mmCIF file of C-alpha atoms and ligand atoms in Angstrom:
data_model
loop_
_atom_site.group_PDB
_atom_site.id
_atom_site.type_symbol
_atom_site.label_atom_id
_atom_site.label_comp_id
_atom_site.label_asym_id
_atom_site.label_seq_id
_atom_site.Cartn_x
_atom_site.Cartn_y
_atom_site.Cartn_z
ATOM 1 C CA MET X 58 27.607 9.247 -17.653
ATOM 2 C CA VAL X 59 27.008 12.794 -16.408
ATOM 3 C CA VAL X 60 25.110 13.202 -13.142
ATOM 4 C CA GLY X 61 23.481 16.597 -12.820
ATOM 5 C CA VAL X 62 22.806 18.173 -9.455
ATOM 6 C CA LEU X 63 20.010 20.722 -9.421
ATOM 7 C CA ALA X 64 21.800 23.859 -8.227
ATOM 8 C CA LEU X 65 19.054 26.482 -8.074
ATOM 9 C CA GLN X 66 19.104 26.419 -4.267
ATOM 10 C CA GLY X 67 20.073 24.196 -1.346
ATOM 11 C CA ASP X 68 23.026 21.951 -0.532
ATOM 12 C CA PHE X 69 23.972 20.944 -4.073
ATOM 13 C CA ALA X 70 27.718 21.470 -3.402
ATOM 14 C CA GLU X 71 27.796 18.551 -0.944
ATOM 15 C CA HIS X 72 26.308 16.209 -3.565
ATOM 16 C CA ILE X 73 28.859 17.404 -6.135
ATOM 17 C CA ASN X 74 31.636 16.644 -3.601
ATOM 18 C CA ILE X 75 30.423 13.091 -3.161
ATOM 19 C CA LEU X 76 30.232 12.583 -6.935
ATOM 20 C CA HIS X 77 33.844 13.834 -7.162
ATOM 21 C CA GLN X 78 34.864 11.339 -4.472
ATOM 22 C CA LEU X 79 33.226 8.588 -6.515
ATOM 23 C CA ASP X 80 34.983 9.810 -9.664
ATOM 24 C CA VAL X 81 31.695 10.417 -11.449
ATOM 25 C CA ASP X 82 31.280 13.312 -13.909
ATOM 26 C CA SER X 83 28.905 15.888 -12.480
ATOM 27 C CA LEU X 84 27.273 19.115 -13.593
ATOM 28 C CA GLU X 85 25.574 21.869 -11.600
ATOM 29 C CA VAL X 86 22.180 22.354 -13.231
ATOM 30 C CA ARG X 87 20.706 25.855 -13.363
ATOM 31 C CA THR X 88 19.357 25.891 -16.924
ATOM 32 C CA ILE X 89 17.374 23.675 -19.262
ATOM 33 C CA ASP X 90 20.443 23.336 -21.514
ATOM 34 C CA GLN X 91 22.519 21.995 -18.628
ATOM 35 C CA LEU X 92 19.766 19.544 -17.679
ATOM 36 C CA GLU X 93 19.622 18.299 -21.269
ATOM 37 C CA GLN X 94 23.298 17.245 -20.944
ATOM 38 C CA CYS X 95 22.619 15.010 -17.932
ATOM 39 C CA ASP X 96 22.022 11.267 -17.837
ATOM 40 C CA ALA X 97 20.865 11.283 -14.196
ATOM 41 C CA LEU X 98 19.814 13.971 -11.744
ATOM 42 C CA ILE X 99 20.051 14.662 -8.014
ATOM 43 C CA ILE X 100 17.559 17.060 -6.427
ATOM 44 C CA PRO X 101 19.174 18.212 -3.156
ATOM 45 C CA GLY X 102 17.910 19.338 0.208
ATOM 46 C CA GLY X 103 17.129 22.974 0.759
ATOM 47 C CA GLU X 104 13.880 24.863 0.882
ATOM 48 C CA SER X 105 11.279 23.237 -1.341
ATOM 49 C CA THR X 106 9.105 26.365 -1.641
ATOM 50 C CA VAL X 107 12.000 28.393 -3.057
ATOM 51 C CA MET X 108 13.252 25.492 -5.172
ATOM 52 C CA TRP X 109 9.787 24.954 -6.619
ATOM 53 C CA LYS X 110 9.365 28.648 -7.463
ATOM 54 C CA LEU X 111 12.684 28.646 -9.333
ATOM 55 C CA LEU X 112 11.941 25.317 -11.039
ATOM 56 C CA THR X 113 8.616 26.522 -12.395
ATOM 57 C CA GLU X 114 9.892 29.998 -13.331
ATOM 58 C CA THR X 115 12.755 28.527 -15.370
ATOM 59 C CA GLY X 116 10.619 25.772 -16.913
ATOM 60 C CA ILE X 117 13.143 23.190 -15.650
ATOM 61 C CA ASP X 118 10.256 21.364 -13.937
ATOM 62 C CA GLN X 119 8.758 20.411 -17.305
ATOM 63 C CA VAL X 120 12.101 19.178 -18.650
ATOM 64 C CA ILE X 121 12.658 17.041 -15.529
ATOM 65 C CA ILE X 122 9.232 15.456 -16.112
ATOM 66 C CA LYS X 123 10.014 14.879 -19.788
ATOM 67 C CA LYS X 124 13.415 13.329 -19.078
ATOM 68 C CA ALA X 125 12.021 11.227 -16.219
ATOM 69 C CA ARG X 126 9.433 9.804 -18.617
ATOM 70 C CA GLU X 127 12.299 8.938 -20.969
ATOM 71 C CA GLY X 128 13.943 7.012 -18.110
ATOM 72 C CA MET X 129 16.346 9.474 -16.488
ATOM 73 C CA PRO X 130 17.205 8.219 -12.967
ATOM 74 C CA ILE X 131 16.590 10.782 -10.202
ATOM 75 C CA LEU X 132 17.660 10.856 -6.551
ATOM 76 C CA GLY X 133 15.772 13.324 -4.339
ATOM 77 C CA THR X 134 16.928 14.095 -0.809
ATOM 78 C CA CYS X 135 14.861 15.923 1.826
ATOM 79 C CA ALA X 136 13.458 18.977 -0.029
ATOM 80 C CA GLY X 137 14.164 16.913 -3.169
ATOM 81 C CA ALA X 138 11.787 14.274 -1.802
ATOM 82 C CA ILE X 139 9.076 16.921 -1.489
ATOM 83 C CA VAL X 140 9.684 18.133 -5.045
ATOM 84 C CA LEU X 141 9.393 14.566 -6.442
ATOM 85 C CA SER X 142 6.216 13.754 -4.487
ATOM 86 C CA ASP X 143 2.573 13.866 -5.615
ATOM 87 C CA SER X 144 2.149 17.517 -4.589
ATOM 88 C CA HIS X 145 4.846 18.756 -6.986
ATOM 89 C CA LEU X 146 6.500 16.862 -9.894
ATOM 90 C CA ASN X 147 4.486 13.729 -9.074
ATOM 91 C CA LEU X 148 7.217 11.401 -10.351
ATOM 92 C CA ILE X 149 6.788 8.885 -7.528
ATOM 93 C CA ASP X 150 3.543 7.905 -5.838
ATOM 94 C CA ILE X 151 4.198 9.263 -2.360
ATOM 95 C CA THR X 152 2.501 11.918 -0.249
ATOM 96 C CA VAL X 153 4.692 13.916 2.118
ATOM 97 C CA GLU X 154 4.118 16.321 4.959
ATOM 98 C CA ARG X 155 6.681 19.107 5.091
ATOM 99 C CA ASN X 156 8.484 19.838 8.382
ATOM 100 C CA ALA X 157 6.532 17.038 10.056
ATOM 101 C CA TYR X 158 9.175 16.438 12.733
ATOM 102 C CA GLY X 159 9.107 20.096 13.803
ATOM 103 C CA SER X 160 11.480 23.019 13.456
ATOM 104 C CA GLN X 161 15.253 23.173 13.106
ATOM 105 C CA LEU X 162 15.548 22.406 16.838
ATOM 106 C CA GLN X 163 13.879 19.043 16.299
ATOM 107 C CA SER X 164 16.429 18.065 13.641
ATOM 108 C CA PHE X 165 18.258 14.876 14.626
ATOM 109 C CA THR X 166 20.456 11.986 13.582
ATOM 110 C CA ASP X 167 19.585 8.375 14.175
ATOM 111 C CA ARG X 168 20.626 4.952 13.008
ATOM 112 C CA ILE X 169 18.486 3.368 10.340
ATOM 113 C CA SER X 170 18.813 -0.017 8.740
ATOM 114 C CA ILE X 171 18.655 -0.123 4.957
ATOM 115 C CA GLU X 172 17.905 -3.183 2.870
ATOM 116 C CA ASN X 173 21.025 -4.305 0.939
ATOM 117 C CA ILE X 174 23.154 -1.500 2.435
ATOM 118 C CA GLY X 175 23.172 -2.022 6.197
ATOM 119 C CA GLU X 176 23.068 0.417 9.099
ATOM 120 C CA ILE X 177 23.814 4.102 8.603
ATOM 121 C CA GLU X 178 23.603 7.208 10.765
ATOM 122 C CA ALA X 179 20.930 9.239 8.954
ATOM 123 C CA ILE X 180 20.752 13.029 9.309
ATOM 124 C CA PHE X 181 17.255 14.511 9.390
ATOM 125 C CA ILE X 182 17.022 18.314 9.066
ATOM 126 C CA ARG X 183 13.472 19.731 9.099
ATOM 127 C CA ALA X 184 12.678 16.539 7.260
ATOM 128 C CA PRO X 185 9.437 15.721 5.489
ATOM 129 C CA LEU X 186 7.427 12.690 6.547
ATOM 130 C CA ILE X 187 6.220 10.227 3.935
ATOM 131 C CA THR X 188 2.588 9.819 5.017
ATOM 132 C CA ARG X 189 1.562 7.548 2.141
ATOM 133 C CA ALA X 190 3.441 5.357 -0.325
ATOM 134 C CA GLY X 191 1.718 3.675 -3.270
ATOM 135 C CA ASP X 192 1.586 -0.137 -3.368
ATOM 136 C CA ASP X 193 4.269 -0.307 -6.052
ATOM 137 C CA VAL X 194 6.749 1.861 -4.109
ATOM 138 C CA SER X 195 9.466 -0.176 -2.342
ATOM 139 C CA ILE X 196 10.283 0.954 1.156
ATOM 140 C CA LEU X 197 14.016 0.397 1.679
ATOM 141 C CA ALA X 198 14.263 1.875 5.181
ATOM 142 C CA HIS X 199 12.088 3.071 8.045
ATOM 143 C CA HIS X 200 12.713 5.319 11.002
ATOM 144 C CA LYS X 201 10.333 4.527 13.842
ATOM 145 C CA GLU X 202 7.761 2.895 11.517
ATOM 146 C CA ASN X 203 7.931 5.777 9.024
ATOM 147 C CA PRO X 204 9.324 5.198 5.525
ATOM 148 C CA VAL X 205 12.445 7.337 5.003
ATOM 149 C CA PHE X 206 14.088 5.770 1.942
ATOM 150 C CA VAL X 207 11.894 4.624 -0.946
ATOM 151 C CA HIS X 208 12.311 3.509 -4.522
ATOM 152 C CA LYS X 209 10.171 3.072 -7.588
ATOM 153 C CA GLY X 210 11.662 2.460 -11.038
ATOM 154 C CA ASP X 211 14.072 5.274 -11.856
ATOM 155 C CA ILE X 212 13.237 7.363 -8.801
ATOM 156 C CA LEU X 213 14.973 7.069 -5.413
ATOM 157 C CA VAL X 214 13.932 9.219 -2.457
ATOM 158 C CA ALA X 215 15.538 9.842 0.954
ATOM 159 C CA THR X 216 13.920 12.129 3.517
ATOM 160 C CA PHE X 217 17.340 12.457 5.204
ATOM 161 C CA HIS X 218 20.654 13.930 3.979
ATOM 162 C CA PRO X 219 23.016 11.255 2.586
ATOM 163 C CA GLU X 220 25.257 14.018 1.191
ATOM 164 C CA LEU X 221 26.120 15.082 4.771
ATOM 165 C CA GLN X 222 26.953 11.647 6.135
ATOM 166 C CA GLU X 223 30.448 10.151 6.065
ATOM 167 C CA SER X 224 29.769 7.203 3.830
ATOM 168 C CA CYS X 225 28.896 7.521 0.142
ATOM 169 C CA CYS X 226 26.715 4.397 0.289
ATOM 170 C CA ILE X 227 23.425 6.024 -0.751
ATOM 171 C CA HIS X 228 25.005 7.690 -3.784
ATOM 172 C CA LYS X 229 26.720 4.418 -4.676
ATOM 173 C CA TYR X 230 23.372 2.640 -4.389
ATOM 174 C CA PHE X 231 21.712 5.239 -6.614
ATOM 175 C CA LEU X 232 24.436 5.010 -9.246
ATOM 176 C CA SER X 233 24.743 1.231 -9.309
ATOM 177 C CA GLU X 234 21.186 0.030 -8.617
ATOM 178 C CA VAL X 235 19.024 2.822 -10.084
ATOM 179 C CA ALA X 236 21.216 4.484 -12.719
ATOM 180 C CA CYS X 237 22.907 1.131 -13.503
ATOM 181 C CA CYS X 238 26.371 2.614 -13.968
ATOM 182 C CA SER X 239 29.527 0.953 -12.749
ATOM 183 C CA ILE X 240 31.506 2.949 -10.224
ATOM 184 C CA GLU X 241 35.104 2.228 -9.380
ATOM 185 C CA ALA X 242 35.625 4.314 -6.215
HETATM 186 N N1 LIG A 395 11.868 21.795 5.413
HETATM 187 C C1 LIG A 395 12.403 21.938 4.081
HETATM 188 C C2 LIG A 395 11.295 22.130 3.056
HETATM 189 O O1 LIG A 395 10.177 22.061 3.402
HETATM 190 C C3 LIG A 395 13.236 20.728 3.712
HETATM 191 C C4 LIG A 395 14.442 20.671 4.622
HETATM 192 C C5 LIG A 395 15.678 20.135 4.001
HETATM 193 O O2 LIG A 395 15.789 19.920 2.792
HETATM 194 N N2 LIG A 395 16.647 19.962 4.836
HETATM 195 O O3 LIG A 395 11.552 22.324 1.931
#
């Protein structure tokens, strides 16, 4: 199993580090050929406007859609959540509002409670807000009434940054519950 991390922009290196810690094969994805080698994909945090421009210019957006339709599991975090939402790739039925919590100064960490995982300290950095989730989208965690961790089929979305927190629990959840691969670490 090779887990690709979209590496056009953003904090892809932190996701790659976590995959190393979990002893999972990973690949930085900057081209369609690299994406074709992946069995699962992580779309990291960063700046969704820049990421989207690069995705559409390279044509990688279309290949993500194609592979998602074939069942490729995808984890999107923060800007990755925006890219997966109905305004961009539309691979999960959620609507998001960018920068809804305010500017960098309003970035924060807070404890959230996640179904089947437990409590974690979640890091929100200019996070998007999920303003609507379709009926078939499972909400796995809230922060102050707002959904922040959601799941539908092969797509898992966090509006926070699991790659910056100490525990690897969100990546483990993605790999075991969504990508259905066994991890030993
Ligand atoms: N505010 C960024 C955007 O709109 C997302 C921030 C992040 O990924 N930390 O793309």
